[in-house]
PDB file of C-alpha atoms in Angstrom:
ATOM      1  CA  UNK A 300     129.785 -20.860-102.287  1.00 77.00           C
ATOM      2  CA  UNK A 301     128.307 -16.577-102.665  1.00 80.00           C
ATOM      3  CA  UNK A 302     126.179 -16.969 -99.313  1.00 82.00           C
ATOM      4  CA  UNK A 303     129.339 -18.966 -97.197  1.00 85.00           C
ATOM      5  CA  UNK A 304     131.748 -16.209 -98.621  1.00 88.00           C
ATOM      6  CA  UNK A 305     128.625 -13.038 -97.308  1.00 84.00           C
ATOM      7  CA  UNK A 306     128.840 -15.043 -94.077  1.00 82.00           C
ATOM      8  CA  UNK A 307     132.038 -14.937 -93.635  1.00 86.00           C
ATOM      9  CA  UNK A 308     132.603 -11.306 -94.863  1.00 88.00           C
ATOM     10  CA  UNK A 309     129.809  -9.994 -92.192  1.00 86.00           C
ATOM     11  CA  UNK A 310     131.385 -12.721 -89.859  1.00 86.00           C
ATOM     12  CA  UNK A 311     134.819 -10.468 -90.133  1.00 88.00           C
ATOM     13  CA  UNK A 312     133.465  -6.783 -90.045  1.00 90.00           C
ATOM     14  CA  UNK A 313     130.111  -6.937 -88.218  1.00 88.00           C
ATOM     15  CA  UNK A 314     131.562  -9.632 -85.485  1.00 86.00           C
ATOM     16  CA  UNK A 315     134.095  -5.752 -85.428  1.00 90.00           C
ATOM     17  CA  UNK A 316     137.588  -8.877 -86.232  1.00 93.00           C
ATOM     18  CA  UNK A 317     138.437  -5.866 -89.028  1.00 95.00           C
ATOM     19  CA  UNK A 318     138.351  -3.253 -86.520  1.00 96.00           C
ATOM     20  CA  UNK A 319     140.930  -5.417 -84.314  1.00 96.00           C
ATOM     21  CA  UNK A 320     142.525  -6.027 -87.414  1.00 97.00           C
ATOM     22  CA  UNK A 321     142.734  -2.645 -88.084  1.00 98.00           C
ATOM     23  CA  UNK A 322     144.402  -1.720 -84.456  1.00 97.00           C
ATOM     24  CA  UNK A 323     146.889  -4.533 -85.590  1.00 97.00           C
ATOM     25  CA  UNK A 324     148.293  -2.269 -89.039  1.00 97.00           C
ATOM     26  CA  UNK A 325     148.481   0.319 -87.584  1.00 97.00           C
ATOM     27  CA  UNK A 326     150.737  -1.243 -84.895  1.00 97.00           C
ATOM     28  CA  UNK A 327     152.769  -3.132 -86.953  1.00 97.00           C
ATOM     29  CA  UNK A 328     153.005   0.545 -89.196  1.00 96.00           C
ATOM     30  CA  UNK A 329     154.070   2.172 -86.148  1.00 96.00           C
ATOM     31  CA  UNK A 330     156.543  -1.078 -86.292  1.00 95.00           C
ATOM     32  CA  UNK A 331     157.939  -0.328 -89.314  1.00 93.00           C
ATOM     33  CA  UNK A 332     158.942   3.803 -88.584  1.00 92.00           C
ATOM     34  CA  UNK A 333     160.494   2.396 -85.482  1.00 91.00           C
ATOM     35  CA  UNK A 334     162.829  -0.024 -87.724  1.00 89.00           C
ATOM     36  CA  UNK A 335     161.072  -2.677 -85.231  1.00 89.00           C
ATOM     37  CA  UNK A 336     160.285  -6.290 -87.111  1.00 85.00           C
ATOM     38  CA  UNK A 337     157.419  -6.856 -88.052  1.00 88.00           C
ATOM     39  CA  UNK A 338     156.364  -9.567 -86.461  1.00 87.00           C
ATOM     40  CA  UNK A 339     152.896 -11.019 -84.456  1.00 89.00           C
ATOM     41  CA  UNK A 340     153.825 -10.659 -80.532  1.00 92.00           C
ATOM     42  CA  UNK A 341     152.602  -9.997 -77.634  1.00 94.00           C
ATOM     43  CA  UNK A 342     152.020  -6.849 -78.024  1.00 95.00           C
ATOM     44  CA  UNK A 343     150.045  -6.909 -81.342  1.00 96.00           C
ATOM     45  CA  UNK A 344     148.262  -9.849 -80.536  1.00 96.00           C
ATOM     46  CA  UNK A 345     146.885  -7.755 -76.939  1.00 96.00           C
ATOM     47  CA  UNK A 346     145.954  -4.542 -79.524  1.00 97.00           C
ATOM     48  CA  UNK A 347     144.183  -7.745 -81.183  1.00 97.00           C
ATOM     49  CA  UNK A 348     141.939  -9.329 -78.554  1.00 96.00           C
ATOM     50  CA  UNK A 349     141.606  -5.279 -75.911  1.00 95.00           C
ATOM     51  CA  UNK A 350     140.505  -4.017 -80.089  1.00 96.00           C
ATOM     52  CA  UNK A 351     138.116  -6.521 -79.858  1.00 94.00           C
ATOM     53  CA  UNK A 352     137.255  -6.427 -76.333  1.00 94.00           C
ATOM     54  CA  UNK A 353     136.363  -2.878 -75.976  1.00 92.00           C
ATOM     55  CA  UNK A 354     134.355  -3.015 -79.397  1.00 91.00           C
ATOM     56  CA  UNK A 355     132.065  -5.620 -78.944  1.00 89.00           C
ATOM     57  CA  UNK A 356     131.246  -4.756 -75.195  1.00 88.00           C
ATOM     58  CA  UNK A 357     129.586  -1.655 -76.675  1.00 79.00           C
ATOM     59  CA  UNK A 358     127.136  -3.973 -78.681  1.00 79.00           C
ATOM     60  CA  UNK A 359     127.114  -6.691 -74.965  1.00 77.00           C
ATOM     61  CA  UNK A 360     126.357  -4.393 -72.594  1.00 76.00           C
ATOM     62  CA  UNK A 361     123.607  -2.406 -74.980  1.00 66.00           C
ATOM     63  CA  UNK A 362     122.742  -6.692 -75.954  1.00 61.00           C
ATOM     64  CA  UNK A 363     118.378  -6.999 -76.378  1.00 56.00           C
ATOM     65  CA  UNK A 364     116.818  -8.071 -72.370  1.00 57.00           C
ATOM     66  CA  UNK A 365     113.515  -8.884 -73.995  1.00 53.00           C
ATOM     67  CA  UNK A 366     112.563 -11.215 -76.959  1.00 52.00           C
ATOM     68  CA  UNK A 367     110.231  -8.587 -77.322  1.00 47.00           C
ATOM     69  CA  UNK A 368     113.446  -6.349 -78.121  1.00 48.00           C
ATOM     70  CA  UNK A 369     115.175  -9.072 -79.763  1.00 48.00           C
ATOM     71  CA  UNK A 370     112.188  -9.346 -81.854  1.00 43.00           C
ATOM     72  CA  UNK A 371     112.123  -5.449 -82.883  1.00 41.00           C
ATOM     73  CA  UNK A 372     116.255  -5.894 -83.908  1.00 50.00           C
ATOM     74  CA  UNK A 373     116.855  -8.933 -85.036  1.00 45.00           C
ATOM     75  CA  UNK A 374     118.454  -8.245 -88.204  1.00 48.00           C
ATOM     76  CA  UNK A 375     121.350  -6.545 -86.341  1.00 71.00           C
ATOM     77  CA  UNK A 376     124.532  -8.805 -86.933  1.00 70.00           C
ATOM     78  CA  UNK A 377     125.551  -9.890 -83.129  1.00 69.00           C
ATOM     79  CA  UNK A 378     121.869  -9.792 -82.368  1.00 72.00           C
ATOM     80  CA  UNK A 379     120.910 -11.943 -85.076  1.00 74.00           C
ATOM     81  CA  UNK A 380     124.056 -14.722 -84.398  1.00 72.00           C
ATOM     82  CA  UNK A 381     123.869 -13.143 -80.499  1.00 74.00           C
ATOM     83  CA  UNK A 382     125.492 -16.713 -79.074  1.00 77.00           C
ATOM     84  CA  UNK A 383     128.035 -17.430 -81.693  1.00 77.00           C
ATOM     85  CA  UNK A 384     128.698 -13.588 -80.371  1.00 82.00           C
ATOM     86  CA  UNK A 385     128.968 -14.087 -77.238  1.00 85.00           C
ATOM     87  CA  UNK A 386     131.227 -16.864 -76.981  1.00 86.00           C
ATOM     88  CA  UNK A 387     134.152 -14.889 -79.242  1.00 87.00           C
ATOM     89  CA  UNK A 388     133.660 -11.595 -76.645  1.00 89.00           C
ATOM     90  CA  UNK A 389     133.994 -14.111 -73.639  1.00 92.00           C
ATOM     91  CA  UNK A 390     137.080 -15.894 -75.720  1.00 93.00           C
ATOM     92  CA  UNK A 391     138.560 -12.368 -76.112  1.00 94.00           C
ATOM     93  CA  UNK A 392     138.762 -11.991 -72.268  1.00 95.00           C
ATOM     94  CA  UNK A 393     140.834 -14.881 -72.262  1.00 96.00           C
ATOM     95  CA  UNK A 394     143.145 -13.766 -75.299  1.00 95.00           C
ATOM     96  CA  UNK A 395     143.608 -10.493 -72.905  1.00 96.00           C
ATOM     97  CA  UNK A 396     144.957 -13.195 -69.713  1.00 95.00           C
ATOM     98  CA  UNK A 397     146.404 -14.801 -71.288  1.00 96.00           C
ATOM     99  CA  UNK A 398     148.971 -12.323 -73.703  1.00 95.00           C
ATOM    100  CA  UNK A 399     148.877  -9.248 -70.044  1.00 94.00           C
ATOM    101  CA  UNK A 400     150.648 -12.616 -68.420  1.00 94.00           C
ATOM    102  CA  UNK A 401     153.925 -11.665 -71.440  1.00 95.00           C
ATOM    103  CA  UNK A 402     153.671  -8.169 -71.438  1.00 93.00           C
ATOM    104  CA  UNK A 403     156.030  -5.917 -69.227  1.00 92.00           C
ATOM    105  CA  UNK A 404     155.538  -4.214 -65.933  1.00 93.00           C
ATOM    106  CA  UNK A 405     155.643  -1.348 -68.132  1.00 94.00           C
ATOM    107  CA  UNK A 406     153.852  -1.760 -71.124  1.00 94.00           C
ATOM    108  CA  UNK A 407     151.537  -2.543 -68.085  1.00 93.00           C
ATOM    109  CA  UNK A 408     151.797   0.670 -66.724  1.00 93.00           C
ATOM    110  CA  UNK A 409     151.372   2.528 -69.623  1.00 93.00           C
ATOM    111  CA  UNK A 410     148.206   0.474 -71.026  1.00 92.00           C
ATOM    112  CA  UNK A 411     146.380   0.496 -67.798  1.00 92.00           C
ATOM    113  CA  UNK A 412     144.979   3.977 -68.069  1.00 91.00           C
ATOM    114  CA  UNK A 413     144.242   3.443 -71.822  1.00 91.00           C
ATOM    115  CA  UNK A 414     142.611   0.695 -71.242  1.00 90.00           C
ATOM    116  CA  UNK A 415     140.675   2.564 -68.369  1.00 90.00           C
ATOM    117  CA  UNK A 416     139.591   5.071 -71.042  1.00 88.00           C
ATOM    118  CA  UNK A 417     138.415   3.084 -73.777  1.00 89.00           C
ATOM    119  CA  UNK A 418     136.482   1.043 -71.108  1.00 87.00           C
ATOM    120  CA  UNK A 419     135.159   4.793 -69.424  1.00 84.00           C
ATOM    121  CA  UNK A 420     134.057   5.195 -73.183  1.00 84.00           C
ATOM    122  CA  UNK A 421     131.273   2.520 -72.673  1.00 82.00           C
ATOM    123  CA  UNK A 422     130.817   1.892 -69.470  1.00 80.00           C
ATOM    124  CA  UNK A 423     128.469   5.007 -66.937  1.00 76.00           C
ATOM    125  CA  UNK A 424     131.292   5.703 -64.969  1.00 74.00           C
ATOM    126  CA  UNK A 425     130.517   9.565 -64.088  1.00 73.00           C
ATOM    127  CA  UNK A 426     127.552  10.756 -61.961  1.00 70.00           C
ATOM    128  CA  UNK A 427     125.710  13.454 -63.916  1.00 70.00           C
ATOM    129  CA  UNK A 428     122.506  14.428 -61.628  1.00 69.00           C
ATOM    130  CA  UNK A 429     120.342  11.984 -60.600  1.00 67.00           C
ATOM    131  CA  UNK A 430     122.041   9.392 -62.598  1.00 71.00           C
ATOM    132  CA  UNK A 431     125.174   7.966 -64.169  1.00 73.00           C
ATOM    133  CA  UNK A 432     126.507   8.276 -67.950  1.00 75.00           C
ATOM    134  CA  UNK A 433     130.085   7.839 -70.051  1.00 77.00           C
ATOM    135  CA  UNK A 434     132.518   9.886 -71.209  1.00 76.00           C
ATOM    136  CA  UNK A 435     130.912   9.189 -75.452  1.00 77.00           C
ATOM    137  CA  UNK A 436     128.515  11.411 -73.364  1.00 74.00           C
ATOM    138  CA  UNK A 437     130.558  14.555 -72.823  1.00 75.00           C
ATOM    139  CA  UNK A 438     128.818  17.629 -74.896  1.00 67.00           C
ATOM    140  CA  UNK A 439     132.363  18.021 -78.091  1.00 70.00           C
ATOM    141  CA  UNK A 440     135.031  15.112 -76.471  1.00 78.00           C
ATOM    142  CA  UNK A 441     133.099  12.277 -78.094  1.00 80.00           C
ATOM    143  CA  UNK A 442     135.877  11.245 -81.006  1.00 88.00           C
ATOM    144  CA  UNK A 443     138.345  13.085 -79.359  1.00 89.00           C
ATOM    145  CA  UNK A 444     138.658  10.157 -76.694  1.00 90.00           C
ATOM    146  CA  UNK A 445     138.500   7.884 -79.491  1.00 92.00           C
ATOM    147  CA  UNK A 446     141.323   9.253 -81.088  1.00 94.00           C
ATOM    148  CA  UNK A 447     143.210   9.787 -77.919  1.00 93.00           C
ATOM    149  CA  UNK A 448     143.072   5.791 -77.651  1.00 94.00           C
ATOM    150  CA  UNK A 449     144.402   4.947 -80.750  1.00 96.00           C
ATOM    151  CA  UNK A 450     146.743   7.127 -81.064  1.00 94.00           C
ATOM    152  CA  UNK A 451     148.620   5.700 -77.166  1.00 94.00           C
ATOM    153  CA  UNK A 452     147.898   2.234 -77.924  1.00 96.00           C
ATOM    154  CA  UNK A 453     148.918   1.600 -81.278  1.00 97.00           C
ATOM    155  CA  UNK A 454     152.249   4.362 -81.051  1.00 96.00           C
ATOM    156  CA  UNK A 455     152.636   4.878 -77.610  1.00 96.00           C
ATOM    157  CA  UNK A 456     152.748   0.861 -75.941  1.00 96.00           C
ATOM    158  CA  UNK A 457     154.831  -0.324 -79.199  1.00 95.00           C
ATOM    159  CA  UNK A 458     157.056   2.742 -78.431  1.00 95.00           C
ATOM    160  CA  UNK A 459     157.266   1.433 -74.666  1.00 95.00           C
ATOM    161  CA  UNK A 460     157.199  -1.693 -75.476  1.00 93.00           C
ATOM    162  CA  UNK A 461     160.750  -1.460 -77.227  1.00 92.00           C
ATOM    163  CA  UNK A 462     162.296   1.016 -74.640  1.00 91.00           C
ATOM    164  CA  UNK A 463     161.749   3.860 -76.898  1.00 91.00           C
ATOM    165  CA  UNK A 464     161.683   7.233 -74.658  1.00 90.00           C
ATOM    166  CA  UNK A 465     158.010   9.150 -75.824  1.00 91.00           C
ATOM    167  CA  UNK A 466     159.641  12.416 -75.008  1.00 90.00           C
ATOM    168  CA  UNK A 467     161.218  13.540 -78.568  1.00 90.00           C
ATOM    169  CA  UNK A 468     159.962  14.841 -81.410  1.00 90.00           C
ATOM    170  CA  UNK A 469     159.659  12.270 -83.380  1.00 89.00           C
ATOM    171  CA  UNK A 470     157.296  10.679 -81.204  1.00 92.00           C
ATOM    172  CA  UNK A 471     155.391  13.618 -81.391  1.00 94.00           C
ATOM    173  CA  UNK A 472     154.707  13.686 -84.742  1.00 95.00           C
ATOM    174  CA  UNK A 473     153.737  10.225 -84.281  1.00 95.00           C
ATOM    175  CA  UNK A 474     151.179  10.427 -82.026  1.00 96.00           C
ATOM    176  CA  UNK A 475     149.926  13.595 -83.214  1.00 96.00           C
ATOM    177  CA  UNK A 476     149.456  12.424 -86.838  1.00 97.00           C
ATOM    178  CA  UNK A 477     147.681   9.208 -85.693  1.00 97.00           C
ATOM    179  CA  UNK A 478     145.054  11.011 -83.780  1.00 97.00           C
ATOM    180  CA  UNK A 479     144.299  13.599 -86.433  1.00 97.00           C
ATOM    181  CA  UNK A 480     143.882  10.886 -88.940  1.00 98.00           C
ATOM    182  CA  UNK A 481     142.189   8.234 -86.770  1.00 97.00           C
ATOM    183  CA  UNK A 482     139.442  11.970 -86.070  1.00 96.00           C
ATOM    184  CA  UNK A 483     139.347  12.342 -89.641  1.00 97.00           C
ATOM    185  CA  UNK A 484     137.791   9.387 -89.972  1.00 97.00           C
ATOM    186  CA  UNK A 485     135.540   8.814 -87.032  1.00 95.00           C
ATOM    187  CA  UNK A 486     133.677  11.976 -88.402  1.00 95.00           C
ATOM    188  CA  UNK A 487     131.651  10.301 -90.419  1.00 95.00           C
ATOM    189  CA  UNK A 488     130.846   8.032 -87.765  1.00 93.00           C
ATOM    190  CA  UNK A 489     129.115  10.634 -86.230  1.00 91.00           C
ATOM    191  CA  UNK A 490     127.382  12.126 -89.799  1.00 93.00           C
ATOM    192  CA  UNK A 491     125.282   8.311 -89.970  1.00 91.00           C
ATOM    193  CA  UNK A 492     124.350   8.725 -86.221  1.00 87.00           C
ATOM    194  CA  UNK A 493     123.022  12.442 -85.967  1.00 89.00           C
ATOM    195  CA  UNK A 494     119.708  11.537 -85.690  1.00 87.00           C
ATOM    196  CA  UNK A 495     120.219   8.623 -82.792  1.00 83.00           C
ATOM    197  CA  UNK A 496     122.710  11.038 -81.224  1.00 82.00           C
ATOM    198  CA  UNK A 497     119.840  13.877 -81.167  1.00 86.00           C
ATOM    199  CA  UNK A 498     117.785  11.548 -79.904  1.00 83.00           C
ATOM    200  CA  UNK A 499     120.324  10.537 -77.570  1.00 77.00           C
ATOM    201  CA  UNK A 500     120.946  14.243 -76.440  1.00 77.00           C
ATOM    202  CA  UNK A 501     124.004  14.112 -77.144  1.00 79.00           C
ATOM    203  CA  UNK A 502     126.252  17.553 -78.622  1.00 82.00           C
ATOM    204  CA  UNK A 503     128.399  15.567 -81.941  1.00 86.00           C
ATOM    205  CA  UNK A 504     130.197  17.764 -84.096  1.00 90.00           C
ATOM    206  CA  UNK A 505     128.044  16.795 -87.323  1.00 92.00           C
ATOM    207  CA  UNK A 506     125.531  18.326 -84.704  1.00 91.00           C
ATOM    208  CA  UNK A 507     126.679  21.483 -83.746  1.00 90.00           C
ATOM    209  CA  UNK A 508     128.163  22.682 -87.456  1.00 93.00           C
ATOM    210  CA  UNK A 509     125.974  20.468 -89.588  1.00 93.00           C
ATOM    211  CA  UNK A 510     126.932  17.771 -91.861  1.00 93.00           C
ATOM    212  CA  UNK A 511     129.105  20.042 -94.665  1.00 95.00           C
ATOM    213  CA  UNK A 512     131.332  21.487 -92.152  1.00 96.00           C
ATOM    214  CA  UNK A 513     132.278  18.594 -90.501  1.00 95.00           C
ATOM    215  CA  UNK A 514     133.056  17.852 -93.870  1.00 97.00           C
ATOM    216  CA  UNK A 515     135.785  20.333 -94.226  1.00 97.00           C
ATOM    217  CA  UNK A 516     136.497  20.031 -90.341  1.00 97.00           C
ATOM    218  CA  UNK A 517     138.106  15.817 -91.421  1.00 97.00           C
ATOM    219  CA  UNK A 518     139.341  17.550 -95.074  1.00 98.00           C
ATOM    220  CA  UNK A 519     141.391  19.580 -92.440  1.00 98.00           C
ATOM    221  CA  UNK A 520     143.053  17.630 -90.040  1.00 98.00           C
ATOM    222  CA  UNK A 521     143.930  15.767 -92.726  1.00 98.00           C
ATOM    223  CA  UNK A 522     145.866  18.622 -94.091  1.00 98.00           C
ATOM    224  CA  UNK A 523     147.190  18.781 -90.910  1.00 97.00           C
ATOM    225  CA  UNK A 524     147.629  15.240 -90.773  1.00 97.00           C
ATOM    226  CA  UNK A 525     149.791  15.891 -94.127  1.00 96.00           C
ATOM    227  CA  UNK A 526     151.808  18.894 -92.671  1.00 96.00           C
ATOM    228  CA  UNK A 527     152.826  16.850 -89.898  1.00 95.00           C
ATOM    229  CA  UNK A 528     154.410  14.310 -92.686  1.00 94.00           C
ATOM    230  CA  UNK A 529     156.447  16.807 -94.221  1.00 91.00           C
ATOM    231  CA  UNK A 530     157.454  18.637 -90.882  1.00 90.00           C
ATOM    232  CA  UNK A 531     159.029  15.125 -89.492  1.00 88.00           C
ATOM    233  CA  UNK A 532     160.140  13.977 -92.998  1.00 85.00           C
ATOM    234  CA  UNK A 533     161.126  17.293 -95.501  1.00 78.00           C
ATOM    235  CA  UNK A 534     160.220  17.164 -99.468  1.00 73.00           C
ATOM    236  CA  UNK A 535     160.805  13.549-100.456  1.00 69.00           C
ATOM    237  CA  UNK A 536     161.866  14.241-103.316  1.00 67.00           C
ATOM    238  CA  UNK A 537     165.093  15.226-102.157  1.00 65.00           C
ATOM    239  CA  UNK A 538     165.595  13.856 -99.122  1.00 58.00           C
ATOM    240  CA  UNK A 539     166.958  10.260 -98.594  1.00 61.00           C
ATOM    241  CA  UNK A 540     164.850   7.054 -98.672  1.00 59.00           C
ATOM    242  CA  UNK A 541     163.431   6.381 -95.522  1.00 61.00           C
ATOM    243  CA  UNK A 542     162.040   9.036 -95.928  1.00 62.00           C
ATOM    244  CA  UNK A 543     160.928   8.980 -99.296  1.00 65.00           C
ATOM    245  CA  UNK A 544     159.434   5.512 -97.755  1.00 72.00           C
ATOM    246  CA  UNK A 545     156.977   6.774 -95.111  1.00 86.00           C
ATOM    247  CA  UNK A 546     156.289  10.005 -96.846  1.00 90.00           C
ATOM    248  CA  UNK A 547     154.507   9.101-100.286  1.00 91.00           C
ATOM    249  CA  UNK A 548     152.528   6.821 -98.925  1.00 94.00           C
ATOM    250  CA  UNK A 549     151.063   8.831 -96.328  1.00 96.00           C
ATOM    251  CA  UNK A 550     150.087  11.630 -98.206  1.00 96.00           C
ATOM    252  CA  UNK A 551     148.589   8.528-100.632  1.00 96.00           C
ATOM    253  CA  UNK A 552     146.546   7.323 -97.539  1.00 97.00           C
ATOM    254  CA  UNK A 553     145.494  11.015 -97.170  1.00 97.00           C
ATOM    255  CA  UNK A 554     144.500  11.938-100.116  1.00 97.00           C
ATOM    256  CA  UNK A 555     142.251   9.016-100.872  1.00 98.00           C
ATOM    257  CA  UNK A 556     141.187   8.622 -97.277  1.00 98.00           C
ATOM    258  CA  UNK A 557     139.427  12.115 -98.039  1.00 98.00           C
ATOM    259  CA  UNK A 558     138.279  10.975-100.715  1.00 97.00           C
ATOM    260  CA  UNK A 559     136.350   7.751 -99.527  1.00 97.00           C
ATOM    261  CA  UNK A 560     134.786  10.781 -96.601  1.00 97.00           C
ATOM    262  CA  UNK A 561     133.282  12.871 -99.601  1.00 96.00           C
ATOM    263  CA  UNK A 562     130.672  10.899-100.216  1.00 95.00           C
ATOM    264  CA  UNK A 563     130.192  10.530 -95.816  1.00 94.00           C
ATOM    265  CA  UNK A 564     126.690  10.673 -95.368  1.00 91.00           C
ATOM    266  CA  UNK A 565     123.869   9.603 -92.986  1.00 90.00           C
ATOM    267  CA  UNK A 566     122.294   7.182 -95.633  1.00 88.00           C
ATOM    268  CA  UNK A 567     125.149   5.660 -96.046  1.00 89.00           C
ATOM    269  CA  UNK A 568     125.470   1.881 -96.770  1.00 86.00           C
ATOM    270  CA  UNK A 569     125.822  -0.747 -94.253  1.00 83.00           C
ATOM    271  CA  UNK A 570     129.353  -1.672 -94.862  1.00 91.00           C
ATOM    272  CA  UNK A 571     131.068   1.900 -95.818  1.00 94.00           C
ATOM    273  CA  UNK A 572     131.631   3.003 -92.164  1.00 93.00           C
ATOM    274  CA  UNK A 573     132.435  -0.354 -91.251  1.00 93.00           C
ATOM    275  CA  UNK A 574     134.816  -1.935 -93.956  1.00 95.00           C
ATOM    276  CA  UNK A 575     135.544   1.047 -96.587  1.00 96.00           C
ATOM    277  CA  UNK A 576     136.460   3.490 -93.604  1.00 96.00           C
ATOM    278  CA  UNK A 577     137.951   1.627 -91.460  1.00 96.00           C
ATOM    279  CA  UNK A 578     139.171  -0.564 -94.117  1.00 97.00           C
ATOM    280  CA  UNK A 579     141.567   2.989 -94.648  1.00 98.00           C
ATOM    281  CA  UNK A 580     143.907   2.330 -92.011  1.00 98.00           C
ATOM    282  CA  UNK A 581     144.557  -1.130 -92.696  1.00 98.00           C
ATOM    283  CA  UNK A 582     145.087   0.826 -96.614  1.00 97.00           C
ATOM    284  CA  UNK A 583     148.079   3.371 -95.060  1.00 97.00           C
ATOM    285  CA  UNK A 584     149.617   0.347 -93.492  1.00 97.00           C
ATOM    286  CA  UNK A 585     149.438  -1.707 -97.134  1.00 97.00           C
ATOM    287  CA  UNK A 586     150.922   1.511 -98.908  1.00 96.00           C
ATOM    288  CA  UNK A 587     153.826   1.593 -96.305  1.00 94.00           C
ATOM    289  CA  UNK A 588     154.402  -2.102 -96.710  1.00 94.00           C
ATOM    290  CA  UNK A 589     153.843  -1.673-100.945  1.00 93.00           C
ATOM    291  CA  UNK A 590     156.394   1.201-101.621  1.00 89.00           C
ATOM    292  CA  UNK A 591     158.886  -0.080 -99.305  1.00 84.00           C
ATOM    293  CA  UNK A 592     158.758  -2.536-101.591  1.00 84.00           C
ATOM    294  CA  UNK A 593     159.005  -1.119-104.421  1.00 77.00           C
TER     295      UNK A 593
END
């Protein structure tokens, strides 16, 4: 029984269902901030399948092509469960196609460049001398692209879907906060990948400024995240209940996330990044839900 539970847990984490749920959680958080009903709709389902597709695309393209490569990487989850992984990957494509049929043209208009940016992060689309590179290989911009894609998809798309203009201070605060938060929790992934990125010739923040300073940068980003909370909502103990419902949980989220980031290193166990760090997004949403229920 314990083994079965662990296998299910690994499927959720390493099959990238957990990160897809995290994307849905942040989108639902945006729904709450827009006073939009919390319900499973076409946009939410599309974000789930799209996130699952993008994160599995990287693994699909890098799948071992020879038996020798498979033997070396046999302990990696998607290689060990290759048939199941590939069927899941194909199902996400079908899910995206179905969801697109129920999405408004305006949302699709904004979704297209976000999708292209997300795919270009993994798929080589830029010619550099004699070979092609992806956006991930552009020095210093790796986590910026990640933050931008997550900020636009989980904040801008819900606003467009609800007919709300993104050219207003509320939208600016929400987008900026989301991007800062995502970049902050992405830095530990770069810390983990330092040796691999050096071997690949990539320049990431930890490689340029070191691991300790990278953690400090993550704390600074979370500090700016908190400053934006205060700039938008003011003092939660003085202003109205709606502001209090959003600001206090967001402050708690920033503190707990900074605490988790403090443990990041090149030798963290595999669950640290894919469960604890990715889980900060789900935790942030649950904090707001819980606080509103008090």
